[in-house]
Short mmCIF file of C-alpha atoms in Angstrom, two decimals:
data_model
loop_
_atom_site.label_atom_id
_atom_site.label_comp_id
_atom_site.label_asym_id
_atom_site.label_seq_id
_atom_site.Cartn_x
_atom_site.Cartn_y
_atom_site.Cartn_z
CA UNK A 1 0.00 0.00 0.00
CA UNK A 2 1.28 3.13 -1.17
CA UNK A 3 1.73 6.51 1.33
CA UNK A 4 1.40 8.80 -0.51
CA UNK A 5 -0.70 6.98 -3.29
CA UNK A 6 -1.11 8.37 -7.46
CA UNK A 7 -2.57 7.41 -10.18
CA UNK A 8 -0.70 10.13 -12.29
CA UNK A 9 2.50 8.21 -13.70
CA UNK A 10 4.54 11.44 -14.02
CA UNK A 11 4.69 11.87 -10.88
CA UNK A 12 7.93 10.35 -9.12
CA UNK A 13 7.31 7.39 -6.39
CA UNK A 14 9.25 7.46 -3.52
CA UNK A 15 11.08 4.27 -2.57
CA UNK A 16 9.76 1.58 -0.68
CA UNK A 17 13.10 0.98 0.60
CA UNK A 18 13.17 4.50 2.18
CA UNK A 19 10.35 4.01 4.44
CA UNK A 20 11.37 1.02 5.37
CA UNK A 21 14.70 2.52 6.43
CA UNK A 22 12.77 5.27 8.39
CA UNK A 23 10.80 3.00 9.44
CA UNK A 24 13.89 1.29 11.05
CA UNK A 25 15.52 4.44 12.46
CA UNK A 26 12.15 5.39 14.02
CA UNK A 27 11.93 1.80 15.57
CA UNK A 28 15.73 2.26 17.18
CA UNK A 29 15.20 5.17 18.65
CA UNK A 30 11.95 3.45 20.82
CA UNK A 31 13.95 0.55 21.43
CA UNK A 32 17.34 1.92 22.15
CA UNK A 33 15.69 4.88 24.43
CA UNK A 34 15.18 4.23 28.25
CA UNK A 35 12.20 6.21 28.89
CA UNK A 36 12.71 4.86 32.74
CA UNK A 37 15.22 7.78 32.77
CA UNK A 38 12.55 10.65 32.59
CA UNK A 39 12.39 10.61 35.83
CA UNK A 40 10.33 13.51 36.62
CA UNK A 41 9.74 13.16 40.42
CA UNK A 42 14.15 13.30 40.16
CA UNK A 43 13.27 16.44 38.46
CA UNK A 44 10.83 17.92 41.27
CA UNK A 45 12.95 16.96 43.82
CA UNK A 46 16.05 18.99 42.14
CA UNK A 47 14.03 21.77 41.88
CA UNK A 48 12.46 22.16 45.13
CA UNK A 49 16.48 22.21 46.09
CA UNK A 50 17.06 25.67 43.93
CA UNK A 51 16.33 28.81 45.76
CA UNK A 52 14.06 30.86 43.80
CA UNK A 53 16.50 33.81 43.46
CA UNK A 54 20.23 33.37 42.25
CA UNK A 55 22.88 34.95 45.09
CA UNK A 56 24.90 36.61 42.30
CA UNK A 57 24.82 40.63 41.63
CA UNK A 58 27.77 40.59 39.78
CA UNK A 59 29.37 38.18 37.21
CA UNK A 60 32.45 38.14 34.83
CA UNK A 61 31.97 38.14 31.37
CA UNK A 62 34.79 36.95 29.78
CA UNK A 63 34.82 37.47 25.68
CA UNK A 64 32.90 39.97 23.94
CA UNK A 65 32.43 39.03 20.22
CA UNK A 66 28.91 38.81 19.02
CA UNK A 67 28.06 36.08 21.70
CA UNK A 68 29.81 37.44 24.46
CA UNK A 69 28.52 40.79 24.20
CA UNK A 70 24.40 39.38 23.43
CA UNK A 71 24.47 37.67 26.80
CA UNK A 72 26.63 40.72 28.62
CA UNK A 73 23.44 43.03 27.79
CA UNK A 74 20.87 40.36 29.06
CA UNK A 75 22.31 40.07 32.13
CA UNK A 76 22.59 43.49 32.69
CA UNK A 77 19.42 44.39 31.76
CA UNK A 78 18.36 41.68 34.44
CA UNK A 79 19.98 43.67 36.94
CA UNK A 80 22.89 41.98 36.94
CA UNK A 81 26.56 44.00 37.29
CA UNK A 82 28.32 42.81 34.47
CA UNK A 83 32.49 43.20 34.45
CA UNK A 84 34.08 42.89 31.14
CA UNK A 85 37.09 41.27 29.74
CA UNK A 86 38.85 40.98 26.12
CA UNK A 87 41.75 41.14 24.49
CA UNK A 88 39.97 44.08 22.90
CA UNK A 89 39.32 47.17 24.39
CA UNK A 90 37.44 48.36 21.30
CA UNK A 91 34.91 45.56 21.56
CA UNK A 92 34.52 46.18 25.34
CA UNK A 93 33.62 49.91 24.45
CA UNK A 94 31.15 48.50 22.06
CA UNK A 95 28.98 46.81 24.45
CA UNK A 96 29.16 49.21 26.32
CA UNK A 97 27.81 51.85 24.49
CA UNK A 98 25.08 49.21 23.44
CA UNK A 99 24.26 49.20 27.12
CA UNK A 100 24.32 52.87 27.45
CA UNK A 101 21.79 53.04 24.50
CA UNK A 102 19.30 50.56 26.06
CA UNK A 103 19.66 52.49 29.57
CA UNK A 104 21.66 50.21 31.72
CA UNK A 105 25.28 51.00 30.53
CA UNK A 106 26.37 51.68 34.61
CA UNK A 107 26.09 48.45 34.93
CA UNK A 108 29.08 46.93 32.91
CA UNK A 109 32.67 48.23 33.61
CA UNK A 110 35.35 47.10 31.44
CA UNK A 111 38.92 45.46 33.15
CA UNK A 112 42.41 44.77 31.82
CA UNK A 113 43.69 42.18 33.99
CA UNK A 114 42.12 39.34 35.52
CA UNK A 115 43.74 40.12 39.33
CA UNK A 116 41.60 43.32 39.58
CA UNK A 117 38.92 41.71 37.96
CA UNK A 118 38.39 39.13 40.07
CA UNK A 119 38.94 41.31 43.15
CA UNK A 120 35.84 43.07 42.05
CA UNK A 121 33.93 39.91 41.98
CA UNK A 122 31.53 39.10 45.31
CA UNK A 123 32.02 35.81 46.76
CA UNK A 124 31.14 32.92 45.09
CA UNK A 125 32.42 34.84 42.13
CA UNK A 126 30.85 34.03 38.91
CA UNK A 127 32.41 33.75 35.46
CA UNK A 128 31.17 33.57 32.19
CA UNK A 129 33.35 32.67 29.09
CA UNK A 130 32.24 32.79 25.57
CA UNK A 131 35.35 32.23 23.99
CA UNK A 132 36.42 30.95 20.45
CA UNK A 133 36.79 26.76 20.70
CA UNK A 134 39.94 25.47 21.33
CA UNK A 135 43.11 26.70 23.45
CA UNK A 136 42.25 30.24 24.14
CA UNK A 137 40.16 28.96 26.97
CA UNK A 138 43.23 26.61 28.38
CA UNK A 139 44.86 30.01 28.01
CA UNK A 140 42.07 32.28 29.96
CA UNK A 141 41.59 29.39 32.59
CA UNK A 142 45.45 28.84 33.33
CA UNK A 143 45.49 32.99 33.60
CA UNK A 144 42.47 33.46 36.06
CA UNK A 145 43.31 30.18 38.03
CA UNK A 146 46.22 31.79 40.18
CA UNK A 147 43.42 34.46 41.67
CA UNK A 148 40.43 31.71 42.10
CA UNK A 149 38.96 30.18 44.96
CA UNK A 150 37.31 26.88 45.61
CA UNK A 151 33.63 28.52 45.54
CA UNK A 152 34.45 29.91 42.09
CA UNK A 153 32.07 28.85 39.37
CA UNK A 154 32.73 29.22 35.70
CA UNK A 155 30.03 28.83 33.65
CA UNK A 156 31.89 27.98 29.47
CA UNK A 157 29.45 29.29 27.15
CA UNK A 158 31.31 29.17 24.17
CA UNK A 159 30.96 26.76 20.91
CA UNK A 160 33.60 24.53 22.61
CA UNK A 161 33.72 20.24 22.08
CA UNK A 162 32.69 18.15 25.14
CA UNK A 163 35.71 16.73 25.03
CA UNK A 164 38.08 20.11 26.15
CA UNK A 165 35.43 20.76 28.94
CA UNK A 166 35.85 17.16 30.26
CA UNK A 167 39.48 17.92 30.39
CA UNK A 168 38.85 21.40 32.11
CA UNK A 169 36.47 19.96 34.62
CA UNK A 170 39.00 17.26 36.00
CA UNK A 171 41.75 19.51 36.15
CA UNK A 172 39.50 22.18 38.27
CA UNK A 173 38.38 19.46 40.26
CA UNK A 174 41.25 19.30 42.45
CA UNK A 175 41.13 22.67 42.88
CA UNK A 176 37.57 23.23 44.00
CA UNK A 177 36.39 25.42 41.43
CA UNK A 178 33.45 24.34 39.50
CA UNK A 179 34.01 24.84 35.53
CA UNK A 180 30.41 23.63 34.22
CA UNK A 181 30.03 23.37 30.16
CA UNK A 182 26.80 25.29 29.35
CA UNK A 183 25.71 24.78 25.45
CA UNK A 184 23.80 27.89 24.32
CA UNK A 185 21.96 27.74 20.83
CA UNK A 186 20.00 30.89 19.03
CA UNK A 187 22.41 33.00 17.82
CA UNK A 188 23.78 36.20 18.68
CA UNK A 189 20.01 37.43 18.16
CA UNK A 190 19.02 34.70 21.19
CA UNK A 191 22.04 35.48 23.09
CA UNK A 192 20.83 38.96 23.61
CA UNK A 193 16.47 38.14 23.87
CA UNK A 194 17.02 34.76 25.90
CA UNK A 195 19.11 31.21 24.31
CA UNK A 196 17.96 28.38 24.94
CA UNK A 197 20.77 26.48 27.39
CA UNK A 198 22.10 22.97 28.11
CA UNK A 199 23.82 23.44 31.63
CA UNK A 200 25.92 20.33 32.31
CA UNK A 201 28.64 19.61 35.22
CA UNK A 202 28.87 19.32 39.02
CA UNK A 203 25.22 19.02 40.07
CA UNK A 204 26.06 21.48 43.48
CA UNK A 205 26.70 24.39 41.19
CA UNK A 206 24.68 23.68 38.63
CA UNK A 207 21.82 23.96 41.72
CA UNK A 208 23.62 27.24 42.59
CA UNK A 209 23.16 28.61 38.69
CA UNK A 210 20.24 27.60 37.78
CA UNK A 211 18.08 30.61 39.16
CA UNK A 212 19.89 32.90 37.23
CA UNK A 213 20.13 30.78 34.02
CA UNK A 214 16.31 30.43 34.50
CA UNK A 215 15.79 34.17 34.79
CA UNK A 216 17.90 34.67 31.24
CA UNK A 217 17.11 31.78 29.16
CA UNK A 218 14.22 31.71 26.71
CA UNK A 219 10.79 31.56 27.59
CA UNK A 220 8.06 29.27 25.13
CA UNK A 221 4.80 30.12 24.63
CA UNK A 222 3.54 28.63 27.35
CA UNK A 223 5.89 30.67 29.54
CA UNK A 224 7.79 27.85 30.42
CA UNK A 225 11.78 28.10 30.84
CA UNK A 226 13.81 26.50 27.88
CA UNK A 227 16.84 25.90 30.30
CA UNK A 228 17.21 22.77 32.36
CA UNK A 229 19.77 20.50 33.99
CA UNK A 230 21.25 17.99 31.37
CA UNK A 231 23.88 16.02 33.46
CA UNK A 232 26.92 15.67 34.87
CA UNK A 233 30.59 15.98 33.35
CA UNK A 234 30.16 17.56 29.69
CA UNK A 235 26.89 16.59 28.55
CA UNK A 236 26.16 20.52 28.27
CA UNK A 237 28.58 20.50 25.31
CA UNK A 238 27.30 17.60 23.61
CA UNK A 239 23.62 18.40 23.66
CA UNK A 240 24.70 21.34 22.26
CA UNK A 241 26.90 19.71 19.59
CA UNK A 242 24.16 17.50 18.27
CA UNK A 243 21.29 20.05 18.86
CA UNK A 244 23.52 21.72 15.69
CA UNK A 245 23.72 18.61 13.81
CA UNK A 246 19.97 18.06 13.73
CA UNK A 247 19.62 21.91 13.71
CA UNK A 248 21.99 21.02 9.55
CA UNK A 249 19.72 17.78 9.06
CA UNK A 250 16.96 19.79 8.80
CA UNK A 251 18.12 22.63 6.81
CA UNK A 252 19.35 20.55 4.01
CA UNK A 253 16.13 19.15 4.02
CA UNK A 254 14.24 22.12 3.73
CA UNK A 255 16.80 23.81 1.13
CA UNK A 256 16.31 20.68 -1.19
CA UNK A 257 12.67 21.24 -0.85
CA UNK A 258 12.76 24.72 -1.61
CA UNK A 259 14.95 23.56 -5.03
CA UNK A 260 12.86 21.05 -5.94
CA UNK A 261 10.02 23.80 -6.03
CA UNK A 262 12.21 26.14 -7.93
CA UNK A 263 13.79 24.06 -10.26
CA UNK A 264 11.84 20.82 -10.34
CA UNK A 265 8.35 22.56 -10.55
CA UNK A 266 9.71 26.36 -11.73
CA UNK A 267 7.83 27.83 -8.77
CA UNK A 268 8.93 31.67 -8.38
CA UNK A 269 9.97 32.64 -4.89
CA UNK A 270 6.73 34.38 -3.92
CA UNK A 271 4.85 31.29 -4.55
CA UNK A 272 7.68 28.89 -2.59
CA UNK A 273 7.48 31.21 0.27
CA UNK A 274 3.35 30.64 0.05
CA UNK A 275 3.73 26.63 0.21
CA UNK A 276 6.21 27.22 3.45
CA UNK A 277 3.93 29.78 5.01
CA UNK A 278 1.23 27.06 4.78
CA UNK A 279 3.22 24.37 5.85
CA UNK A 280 4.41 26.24 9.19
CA UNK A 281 0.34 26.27 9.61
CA UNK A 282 -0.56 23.44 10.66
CA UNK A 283 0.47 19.28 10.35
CA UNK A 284 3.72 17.68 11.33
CA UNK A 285 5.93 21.09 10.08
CA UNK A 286 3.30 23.22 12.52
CA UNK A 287 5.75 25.79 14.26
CA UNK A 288 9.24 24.97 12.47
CA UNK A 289 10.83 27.66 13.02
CA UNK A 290 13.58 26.87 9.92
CA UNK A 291 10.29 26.67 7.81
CA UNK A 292 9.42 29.71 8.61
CA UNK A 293 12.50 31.26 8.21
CA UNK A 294 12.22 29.89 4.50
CA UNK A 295 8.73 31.59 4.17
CA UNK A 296 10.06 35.17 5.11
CA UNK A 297 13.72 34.71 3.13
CA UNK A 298 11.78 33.68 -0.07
CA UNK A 299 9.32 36.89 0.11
CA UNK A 300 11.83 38.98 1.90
CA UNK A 301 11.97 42.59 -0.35
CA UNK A 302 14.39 45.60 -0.24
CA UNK A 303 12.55 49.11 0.92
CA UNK A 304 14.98 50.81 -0.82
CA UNK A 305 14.81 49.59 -4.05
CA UNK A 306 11.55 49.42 -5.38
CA UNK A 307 10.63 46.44 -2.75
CA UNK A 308 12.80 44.18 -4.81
CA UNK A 309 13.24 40.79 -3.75
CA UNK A 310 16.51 40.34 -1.98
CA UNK A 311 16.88 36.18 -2.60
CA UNK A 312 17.34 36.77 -6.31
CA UNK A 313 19.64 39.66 -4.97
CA UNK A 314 21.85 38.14 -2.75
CA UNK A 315 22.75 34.81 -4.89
CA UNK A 316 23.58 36.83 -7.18
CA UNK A 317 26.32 38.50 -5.32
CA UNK A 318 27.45 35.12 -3.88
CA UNK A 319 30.97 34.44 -4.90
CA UNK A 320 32.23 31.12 -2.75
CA UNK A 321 28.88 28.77 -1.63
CA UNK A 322 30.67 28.08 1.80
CA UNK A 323 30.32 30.32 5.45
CA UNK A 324 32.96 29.08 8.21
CA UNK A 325 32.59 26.09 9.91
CA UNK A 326 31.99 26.36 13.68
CA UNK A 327 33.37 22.79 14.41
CA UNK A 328 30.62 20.88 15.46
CA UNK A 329 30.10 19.58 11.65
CA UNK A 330 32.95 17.90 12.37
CA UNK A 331 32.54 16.68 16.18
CA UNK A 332 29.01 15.15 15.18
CA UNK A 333 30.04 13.20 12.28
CA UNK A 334 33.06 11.74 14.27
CA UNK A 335 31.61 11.09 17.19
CA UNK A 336 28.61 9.46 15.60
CA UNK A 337 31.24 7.54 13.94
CA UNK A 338 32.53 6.49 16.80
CA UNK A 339 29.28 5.35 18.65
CA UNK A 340 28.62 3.72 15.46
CA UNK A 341 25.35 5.33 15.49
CA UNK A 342 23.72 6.03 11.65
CA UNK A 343 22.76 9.34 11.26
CA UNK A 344 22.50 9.53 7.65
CA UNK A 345 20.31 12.87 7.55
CA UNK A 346 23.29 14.82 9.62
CA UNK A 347 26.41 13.03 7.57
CA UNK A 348 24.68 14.14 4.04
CA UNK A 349 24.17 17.48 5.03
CA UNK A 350 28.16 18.09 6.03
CA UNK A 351 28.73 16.88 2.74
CA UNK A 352 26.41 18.93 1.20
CA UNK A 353 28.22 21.72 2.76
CA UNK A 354 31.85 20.59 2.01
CA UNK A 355 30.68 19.93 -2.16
CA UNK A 356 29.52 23.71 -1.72
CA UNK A 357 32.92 24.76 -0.52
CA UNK A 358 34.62 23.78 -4.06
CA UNK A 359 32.65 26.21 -5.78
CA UNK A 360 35.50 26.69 -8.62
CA UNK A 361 35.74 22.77 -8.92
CA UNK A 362 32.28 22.50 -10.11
CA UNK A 363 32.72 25.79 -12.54
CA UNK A 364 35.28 24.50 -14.49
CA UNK A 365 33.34 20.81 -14.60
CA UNK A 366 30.64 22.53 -15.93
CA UNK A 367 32.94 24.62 -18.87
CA UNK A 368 33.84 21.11 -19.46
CA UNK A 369 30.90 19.84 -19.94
CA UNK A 370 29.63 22.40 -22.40
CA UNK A 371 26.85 23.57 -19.64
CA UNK A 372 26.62 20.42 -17.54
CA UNK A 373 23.13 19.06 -17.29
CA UNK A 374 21.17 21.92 -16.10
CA UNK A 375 17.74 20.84 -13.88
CA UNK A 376 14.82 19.31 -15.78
CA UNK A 377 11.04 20.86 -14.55
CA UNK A 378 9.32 18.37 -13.95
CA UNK A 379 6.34 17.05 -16.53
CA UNK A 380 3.39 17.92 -13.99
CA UNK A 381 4.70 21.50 -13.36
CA UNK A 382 1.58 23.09 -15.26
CA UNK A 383 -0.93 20.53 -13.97
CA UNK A 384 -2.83 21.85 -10.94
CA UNK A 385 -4.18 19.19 -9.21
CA UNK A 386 -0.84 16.81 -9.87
CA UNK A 387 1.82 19.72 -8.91
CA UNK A 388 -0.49 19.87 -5.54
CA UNK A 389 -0.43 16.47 -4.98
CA UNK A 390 3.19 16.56 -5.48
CA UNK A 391 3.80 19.22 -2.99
CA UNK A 392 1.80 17.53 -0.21
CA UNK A 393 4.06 14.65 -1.10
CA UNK A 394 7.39 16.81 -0.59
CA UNK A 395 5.87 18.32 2.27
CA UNK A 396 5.74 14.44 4.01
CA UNK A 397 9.44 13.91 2.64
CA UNK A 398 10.44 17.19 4.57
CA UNK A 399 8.79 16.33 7.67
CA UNK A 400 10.35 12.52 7.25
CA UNK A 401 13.73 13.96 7.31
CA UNK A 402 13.32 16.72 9.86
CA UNK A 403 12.12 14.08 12.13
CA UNK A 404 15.29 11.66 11.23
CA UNK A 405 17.40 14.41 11.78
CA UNK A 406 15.79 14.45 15.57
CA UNK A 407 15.71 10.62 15.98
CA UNK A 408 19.63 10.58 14.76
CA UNK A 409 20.91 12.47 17.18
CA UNK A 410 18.91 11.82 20.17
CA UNK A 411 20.23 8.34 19.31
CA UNK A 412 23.60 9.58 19.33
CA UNK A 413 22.90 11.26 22.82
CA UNK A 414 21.71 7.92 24.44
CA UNK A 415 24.52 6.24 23.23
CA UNK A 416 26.73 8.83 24.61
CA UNK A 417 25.33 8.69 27.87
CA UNK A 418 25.55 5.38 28.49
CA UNK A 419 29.05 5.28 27.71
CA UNK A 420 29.99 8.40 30.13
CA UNK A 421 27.24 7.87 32.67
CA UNK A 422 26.11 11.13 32.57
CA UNK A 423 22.62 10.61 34.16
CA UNK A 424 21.44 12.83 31.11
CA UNK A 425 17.30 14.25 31.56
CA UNK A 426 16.08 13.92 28.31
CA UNK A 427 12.55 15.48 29.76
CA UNK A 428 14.83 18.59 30.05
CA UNK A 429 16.48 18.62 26.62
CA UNK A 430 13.04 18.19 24.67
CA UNK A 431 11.56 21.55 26.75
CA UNK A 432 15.01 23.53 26.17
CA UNK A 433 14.42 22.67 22.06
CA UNK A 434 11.05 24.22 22.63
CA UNK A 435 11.87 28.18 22.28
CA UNK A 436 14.92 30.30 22.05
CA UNK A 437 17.10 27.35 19.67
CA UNK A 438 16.47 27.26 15.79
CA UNK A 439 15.35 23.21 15.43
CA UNK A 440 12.06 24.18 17.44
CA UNK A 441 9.15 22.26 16.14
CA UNK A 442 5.69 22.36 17.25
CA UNK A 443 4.12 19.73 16.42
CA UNK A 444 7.41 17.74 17.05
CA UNK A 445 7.70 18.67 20.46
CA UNK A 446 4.13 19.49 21.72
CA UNK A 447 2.52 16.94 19.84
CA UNK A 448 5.19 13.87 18.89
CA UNK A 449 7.11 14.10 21.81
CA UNK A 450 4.66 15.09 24.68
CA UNK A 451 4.58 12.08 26.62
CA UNK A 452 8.37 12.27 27.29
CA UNK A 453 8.34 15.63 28.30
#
């Protein structure tokens, strides 16, 4: 029995053999997922431990790029005393004057060096990196740790792999000081309104955190906090990794569909952003965010010129098909690799990404070729009631692979925990996917997923 049946032979089936296959990663993830471990009265009884208001007036914020200085303003505007630090002064000025535009700019102070820095600091002083991945933050820890106590809490913000923030956990360990890896997803544009946050590390100051974390993080529409206790050790980090693996999953999958519309079925890019709009309405791709996003970038014009259309615009001016890579492409892939865990949906879309990096490798194969072999449209392109039958078909194809793309790498983050015994809340990751992080889904979520969460 056919899905998605048709009795029009022009338009394309869809293989058996890739239901079946979704079939099977759907059926892994029930088997292979210990819903014992949503333990929700574990839950209550952590949060009956938190006080309802944080004991911190001042924090640290250590790194000011577009991050850094995002969640510098949001704590200040929550009342917080925010001190500054970065190698440069100039973007420490910047924020500042942000601050003093928005009415709160007494409340961050720039420093040079971390001894008078942390002498400004109340006790338990409270630090905050967002720093680029990698060694600067062996660099800023091994500076700051000769003027630390054992109360200190660091709270690592930045894009950083799990695996550096295991390291810098054990070696703060003996030391006292809690260093606790907190993923944060959104954006600059959520670091500044509220991110959604995946707080991992030593569950005593994770306890001690959380009230202000809950105070800053992003609120969904039910008014419910998108911040939660993951785990111990690094699971912060990896949540965070895979949340931007499935966060790639799905937009592949939602840029093929919007290709197949415009150069399968030569839809223009009003009309593509009309089929997304309607999609984001209502059935399994109700509230996806990315699908939204797709609905305003397709009908997006330019005030200023006529209220051209600024898609057509901006490919156009497009000289290398590649942005920089943030790292966790790379983490994901190899440490689903590792786990042996398929995630087929995430691996494509890396390569998707990489094949767009050799932009002048496919220009001169297509001199070569005399042209290449340019798209086809598709034979039911001017029939109405075959082109909407084939949309509501791509529209179940979409959905099929955002949902893989969720399926893959909560797979990946069982697998993970089991290995590191990170006592991970799954209850708590769902909620923190449901606002402030760009892979939130409605009917995923609310609908799909409620009895989890």
């Amino acid at each position: 029995m056919e899905l998605f049946p048709s009795n029009n032979p022009s338009l394309p089936q869809f293989s058996s053999l890739a239901y079946v296959y979704f079939g099977i990663l759907v059926c892994s993830f029930l088997v292979t997922f210990d819903f014992t471990r949503f333990n929700k009265r574990k839950r209550e009884e952590l949060e009956n431990t938190i006080t309802k208001y944080g004991q911190f007036d001042k924090i640290a914020m250590i790194g000011c790029g577009s991050m850094g200085s995002g969640m510098a303003l949001l704590f200040a505007e929550n009342g917080l005393e925010v001190l500054l630090s970065d190698p440069s002064e100039k973007q420490m000025d910047a924020v500042i004057e942000k601050a003093k535009k928005e009415v709160f700019g007494e409340r961050l102070r720039k420093y040079k060096d971390y001894k008078s820095l942390c002498a400004s600091l109340s006790s338990p002083k409270l630090f905050v990196f967002s720093l680029p991945r990698g060694t600067v933050g062996d660099s800023v820890l091994e500076g700051l740790t000769p003027h630390l106590t054992s109360d200190n809490i660091i709270l690592d913000c930045g894009n950083e792999s799990f695996a550096n923030t295991e390291r810098r956990q054990k070696k703060c360990r003996s030391t006292g000081i809690h260093y606790l890896g907190i993923g944060v997803s959104g954006g600059h544009q959520a670091a500044r309104a509220g991110p959604s946050m995946y707080p991992g590390g030593d569950e005593e100051a994770l306890k001690t955190v959380m009230p202000l974390l809950e105070k800053v993080a992003a609120k969904d529409k039910h008014g419910n906090t998108c911040v939660g206790i993951v785990g111990r050790g690094s699971s912060g980090h990896y949540v965070n990794m895979v949340h931007n693996g499935i966060k790639h999953g799905m937009i592949s999958a939602i840029s093929e569909a919007w290709g197949i519309m415009k150069n399968g079925l030569g839809m223009d890019y009003e009309e593509i952003g009309t089929v997304f709009e309607k999609w984001s309405e209502s059935g399994e791709l109700r509230g996806m965010l990315l699908i939204s996003i797709g609905a305003d970038l397709s009908r997006k014009c330019d005030p200023s010129s006529d209220n051209t259309l600024v898609l057509p615009i901006a490919l156009d001016k497009v000289v290398q098909d590649i942005t920089g890579e943030e790292g966790t492409r790379i983490w994901y892939n190899a440490e689903a690799i590792n786990l042996q865990i398929p995630t087929p949906t995430l691996h494509v879309s890396h390569d998707f990404r990489l094949a767009s990096a050799y932009r002048g490798d496919r220009e001169r194969a297509h001199t070569l070729t005399a042209g290449g072999w340019p798209p086809q449209k598709l034979s039911l392109s001017e029939n109405g009631e075959a082109k909407a039958q084939f949309l509501e078909q791509l529209r179940q194809a979409t959905y099929a692979a955002c949902l893989a793309s969720y399926i893959q790498g909560l797979n990946m983050i069982v697998a993970a925990d089991k290995l590191h015994s990170w006592e991970i809340d799954y209850a708590s990751i769902l909620q923190t996917w449901k606002a402030g992080c760009v892979i939130q889904a409605d009917y995923i979520s609310e609908d799909l997923l409620a009895p989890i969460t």
